[in-house]
mmCIF file with all atom_site columns, C-alpha atoms in Angstrom:
data_model
loop_
_atom_site.group_PDB
_atom_site.id
_atom_site.type_symbol
_atom_site.label_atom_id
_atom_site.label_alt_id
_atom_site.label_comp_id
_atom_site.label_asym_id
_atom_site.label_entity_id
_atom_site.label_seq_id
_atom_site.pdbx_PDB_ins_code
_atom_site.Cartn_x
_atom_site.Cartn_y
_atom_site.Cartn_z
_atom_site.occupancy
_atom_site.B_iso_or_equiv
_atom_site.pdbx_formal_charge
_atom_site.auth_seq_id
_atom_site.auth_comp_id
_atom_site.auth_asym_id
_atom_site.auth_atom_id
_atom_site.pdbx_PDB_model_num
ATOM 1  C CA . UNK A 1 1  ? 0.167   0.207  -0.061 1.00 68.00 ? 26  UNK A CA 1
ATOM 2  C CA . UNK A 1 2  ? 1.291   3.505  -0.586 1.00 87.00 ? 27  UNK A CA 1
ATOM 3  C CA . UNK A 1 3  ? 1.244   6.261  1.435  1.00 89.00 ? 28  UNK A CA 1
ATOM 4  C CA . UNK A 1 4  ? 1.891   10.078 1.759  1.00 89.00 ? 29  UNK A CA 1
ATOM 5  C CA . UNK A 1 5  ? 5.278   11.135 4.642  1.00 88.00 ? 30  UNK A CA 1
ATOM 6  C CA . UNK A 1 6  ? 4.606   12.917 7.137  1.00 85.00 ? 31  UNK A CA 1
ATOM 7  C CA . UNK A 1 7  ? 7.457   14.154 8.194  1.00 78.00 ? 32  UNK A CA 1
ATOM 8  C CA . UNK A 1 8  ? 7.369   16.753 10.474 1.00 71.00 ? 33  UNK A CA 1
ATOM 9  C CA . UNK A 1 9  ? 3.748   18.109 12.111 1.00 71.00 ? 34  UNK A CA 1
ATOM 10 C CA . UNK A 1 10 ? 3.472   20.581 15.522 1.00 70.00 ? 35  UNK A CA 1
ATOM 11 C CA . UNK A 1 11 ? 2.099   23.812 16.606 1.00 71.00 ? 36  UNK A CA 1
ATOM 12 C CA . UNK A 1 12 ? 4.446   26.716 17.200 1.00 76.00 ? 37  UNK A CA 1
ATOM 13 C CA . UNK A 1 13 ? 5.599   27.462 20.680 1.00 77.00 ? 38  UNK A CA 1
ATOM 14 C CA . UNK A 1 14 ? 3.276   29.562 21.629 1.00 78.00 ? 39  UNK A CA 1
ATOM 15 C CA . UNK A 1 15 ? 0.075   27.745 20.838 1.00 76.00 ? 40  UNK A CA 1
ATOM 16 C CA . UNK A 1 16 ? 1.875   24.758 22.502 1.00 74.00 ? 41  UNK A CA 1
ATOM 17 C CA . UNK A 1 17 ? -0.914  24.016 25.507 1.00 76.00 ? 42  UNK A CA 1
ATOM 18 C CA . UNK A 1 18 ? 1.721   21.714 28.020 1.00 74.00 ? 43  UNK A CA 1
ATOM 19 C CA . UNK A 1 19 ? 4.363   24.579 27.618 1.00 75.00 ? 44  UNK A CA 1
ATOM 20 C CA . UNK A 1 20 ? 1.852   27.997 28.073 1.00 76.00 ? 45  UNK A CA 1
ATOM 21 C CA . UNK A 1 21 ? -1.063  26.069 29.654 1.00 78.00 ? 46  UNK A CA 1
ATOM 22 C CA . UNK A 1 22 ? -3.119  27.672 27.338 1.00 78.00 ? 47  UNK A CA 1
ATOM 23 C CA . UNK A 1 23 ? -3.472  27.737 23.053 1.00 77.00 ? 48  UNK A CA 1
ATOM 24 C CA . UNK A 1 24 ? -4.732  30.477 20.887 1.00 77.00 ? 49  UNK A CA 1
ATOM 25 C CA . UNK A 1 25 ? -6.170  28.130 18.424 1.00 77.00 ? 50  UNK A CA 1
ATOM 26 C CA . UNK A 1 26 ? -7.671  24.630 19.050 1.00 76.00 ? 51  UNK A CA 1
ATOM 27 C CA . UNK A 1 27 ? -7.574  22.037 15.539 1.00 76.00 ? 52  UNK A CA 1
ATOM 28 C CA . UNK A 1 28 ? -4.478  22.844 14.253 1.00 77.00 ? 53  UNK A CA 1
ATOM 29 C CA . UNK A 1 29 ? -3.507  19.199 14.407 1.00 80.00 ? 54  UNK A CA 1
ATOM 30 C CA . UNK A 1 30 ? -5.875  17.638 13.255 1.00 84.00 ? 55  UNK A CA 1
ATOM 31 C CA . UNK A 1 31 ? -5.896  20.651 10.138 1.00 85.00 ? 56  UNK A CA 1
ATOM 32 C CA . UNK A 1 32 ? -2.177  19.991 9.289  1.00 87.00 ? 57  UNK A CA 1
ATOM 33 C CA . UNK A 1 33 ? -3.235  16.396 8.955  1.00 91.00 ? 58  UNK A CA 1
ATOM 34 C CA . UNK A 1 34 ? -6.187  16.875 7.259  1.00 92.00 ? 59  UNK A CA 1
ATOM 35 C CA . UNK A 1 35 ? -3.751  18.891 4.783  1.00 90.00 ? 60  UNK A CA 1
ATOM 36 C CA . UNK A 1 36 ? -1.992  15.446 4.100  1.00 92.00 ? 61  UNK A CA 1
ATOM 37 C CA . UNK A 1 37 ? -4.551  13.645 4.027  1.00 94.00 ? 62  UNK A CA 1
ATOM 38 C CA . UNK A 1 38 ? -5.382  15.925 0.681  1.00 93.00 ? 63  UNK A CA 1
ATOM 39 C CA . UNK A 1 39 ? -2.442  15.447 -0.217 1.00 92.00 ? 64  UNK A CA 1
ATOM 40 C CA . UNK A 1 40 ? -2.386  11.883 -0.281 1.00 95.00 ? 65  UNK A CA 1
ATOM 41 C CA . UNK A 1 41 ? -6.497  12.006 -2.315 1.00 94.00 ? 66  UNK A CA 1
ATOM 42 C CA . UNK A 1 42 ? -4.479  14.544 -5.228 1.00 93.00 ? 67  UNK A CA 1
ATOM 43 C CA . UNK A 1 43 ? -1.284  11.987 -5.250 1.00 94.00 ? 68  UNK A CA 1
ATOM 44 C CA . UNK A 1 44 ? -3.079  8.720  -5.620 1.00 94.00 ? 69  UNK A CA 1
ATOM 45 C CA . UNK A 1 45 ? -3.384  7.407  -2.066 1.00 95.00 ? 70  UNK A CA 1
ATOM 46 C CA . UNK A 1 46 ? -6.762  7.113  -0.618 1.00 94.00 ? 71  UNK A CA 1
ATOM 47 C CA . UNK A 1 47 ? -5.347  9.668  1.638  1.00 94.00 ? 72  UNK A CA 1
ATOM 48 C CA . UNK A 1 48 ? -3.745  7.189  3.572  1.00 96.00 ? 73  UNK A CA 1
ATOM 49 C CA . UNK A 1 49 ? -0.517  8.854  5.666  1.00 96.00 ? 74  UNK A CA 1
ATOM 50 C CA . UNK A 1 50 ? 1.795   7.265  7.788  1.00 94.00 ? 75  UNK A CA 1
ATOM 51 C CA . UNK A 1 51 ? 5.133   8.904  9.926  1.00 93.00 ? 76  UNK A CA 1
ATOM 52 C CA . UNK A 1 52 ? 6.378   8.812  12.966 1.00 93.00 ? 77  UNK A CA 1
ATOM 53 C CA . UNK A 1 53 ? 5.086   10.893 16.329 1.00 91.00 ? 78  UNK A CA 1
ATOM 54 C CA . UNK A 1 54 ? 7.956   12.733 18.511 1.00 88.00 ? 79  UNK A CA 1
ATOM 55 C CA . UNK A 1 55 ? 6.836   10.120 21.918 1.00 90.00 ? 80  UNK A CA 1
ATOM 56 C CA . UNK A 1 56 ? 4.020   7.697  23.306 1.00 93.00 ? 81  UNK A CA 1
ATOM 57 C CA . UNK A 1 57 ? 2.180   10.500 24.674 1.00 90.00 ? 82  UNK A CA 1
ATOM 58 C CA . UNK A 1 58 ? 1.522   11.955 21.311 1.00 89.00 ? 83  UNK A CA 1
ATOM 59 C CA . UNK A 1 59 ? 1.441   8.678  19.451 1.00 92.00 ? 84  UNK A CA 1
ATOM 60 C CA . UNK A 1 60 ? -2.014  7.846  21.851 1.00 94.00 ? 85  UNK A CA 1
ATOM 61 C CA . UNK A 1 61 ? -3.360  11.110 20.643 1.00 90.00 ? 86  UNK A CA 1
ATOM 62 C CA . UNK A 1 62 ? -2.931  10.561 17.599 1.00 92.00 ? 87  UNK A CA 1
ATOM 63 C CA . UNK A 1 63 ? -4.656  7.701  17.593 1.00 95.00 ? 88  UNK A CA 1
ATOM 64 C CA . UNK A 1 64 ? -7.467  9.061  19.991 1.00 95.00 ? 89  UNK A CA 1
ATOM 65 C CA . UNK A 1 65 ? -8.089  12.083 18.718 1.00 91.00 ? 90  UNK A CA 1
ATOM 66 C CA . UNK A 1 66 ? -7.308  11.565 14.926 1.00 93.00 ? 91  UNK A CA 1
ATOM 67 C CA . UNK A 1 67 ? -7.789  7.791  14.450 1.00 94.00 ? 92  UNK A CA 1
ATOM 68 C CA . UNK A 1 68 ? -4.699  6.297  13.868 1.00 95.00 ? 93  UNK A CA 1
ATOM 69 C CA . UNK A 1 69 ? -3.242  2.783  13.863 1.00 96.00 ? 94  UNK A CA 1
ATOM 70 C CA . UNK A 1 70 ? -0.261  1.139  15.799 1.00 96.00 ? 95  UNK A CA 1
ATOM 71 C CA . UNK A 1 71 ? 2.439   0.781  13.172 1.00 91.00 ? 96  UNK A CA 1
ATOM 72 C CA . UNK A 1 72 ? 5.874   -0.235 15.378 1.00 82.00 ? 97  UNK A CA 1
ATOM 73 C CA . UNK A 1 73 ? 7.524   -1.608 12.385 1.00 85.00 ? 98  UNK A CA 1
ATOM 74 C CA . UNK A 1 74 ? 9.929   1.086  11.532 1.00 86.00 ? 99  UNK A CA 1
ATOM 75 C CA . UNK A 1 75 ? 9.659   3.232  15.458 1.00 89.00 ? 100 UNK A CA 1
ATOM 76 C CA . UNK A 1 76 ? 8.554   2.696  17.867 1.00 93.00 ? 101 UNK A CA 1
ATOM 77 C CA . UNK A 1 77 ? 6.190   5.478  17.390 1.00 94.00 ? 102 UNK A CA 1
ATOM 78 C CA . UNK A 1 78 ? 5.336   4.696  13.786 1.00 94.00 ? 103 UNK A CA 1
ATOM 79 C CA . UNK A 1 79 ? 1.407   5.331  12.966 1.00 95.00 ? 104 UNK A CA 1
ATOM 80 C CA . UNK A 1 80 ? -0.754  5.018  9.962  1.00 95.00 ? 105 UNK A CA 1
ATOM 81 C CA . UNK A 1 81 ? -3.886  6.874  9.795  1.00 96.00 ? 106 UNK A CA 1
ATOM 82 C CA . UNK A 1 82 ? -5.978  5.112  6.757  1.00 95.00 ? 107 UNK A CA 1
ATOM 83 C CA . UNK A 1 83 ? -9.003  5.639  4.622  1.00 95.00 ? 108 UNK A CA 1
ATOM 84 C CA . UNK A 1 84 ? -12.243 5.357  7.033  1.00 96.00 ? 109 UNK A CA 1
ATOM 85 C CA . UNK A 1 85 ? -10.130 7.854  9.692  1.00 95.00 ? 110 UNK A CA 1
ATOM 86 C CA . UNK A 1 86 ? -8.910  10.059 6.545  1.00 95.00 ? 111 UNK A CA 1
ATOM 87 C CA . UNK A 1 87 ? -12.775 10.677 5.022  1.00 95.00 ? 112 UNK A CA 1
ATOM 88 C CA . UNK A 1 88 ? -13.549 11.485 8.336  1.00 94.00 ? 113 UNK A CA 1
ATOM 89 C CA . UNK A 1 89 ? -11.222 13.868 8.705  1.00 92.00 ? 114 UNK A CA 1
ATOM 90 C CA . UNK A 1 90 ? -12.493 15.517 5.361  1.00 91.00 ? 115 UNK A CA 1
ATOM 91 C CA . UNK A 1 91 ? -15.469 15.710 6.782  1.00 91.00 ? 116 UNK A CA 1
ATOM 92 C CA . UNK A 1 92 ? -14.079 17.450 10.040 1.00 89.00 ? 117 UNK A CA 1
ATOM 93 C CA . UNK A 1 93 ? -11.057 20.106 8.953  1.00 85.00 ? 118 UNK A CA 1
ATOM 94 C CA . UNK A 1 94 ? -12.744 22.468 5.916  1.00 76.00 ? 119 UNK A CA 1
ATOM 95 C CA . UNK A 1 95 ? -10.478 24.812 4.092  1.00 67.00 ? 120 UNK A CA 1
ATOM 96 C CA . UNK A 1 96 ? -9.825  26.388 0.347  1.00 67.00 ? 121 UNK A CA 1
ATOM 97 C CA . UNK A 1 97 ? -5.972  26.507 -0.603 1.00 62.00 ? 122 UNK A CA 1
ATOM 98 C CA . UNK A 1 98 ? -4.975  29.766 -1.545 1.00 55.00 ? 123 UNK A CA 1
#
């Protein structure tokens, strides 16, 4: 199966609620993943995306909130966002390219 690869996805430091106690914008991570899903569809990969989370806490967040699956084949925090979860993300996060 072919998929798009997320090399790096993170919120701006000043939007990190763990560091600053609050965040200015919510849903930034989901929006970034939705963009990756959209690109995956454009490239013919049906919205499938994979990548490596920074740590186990973030991996669990991707699984619980975004619907990712644990892979762990190449890295202990490797994940995949499959077709059903990709479709759901695009229903939640809509945007227009500038």
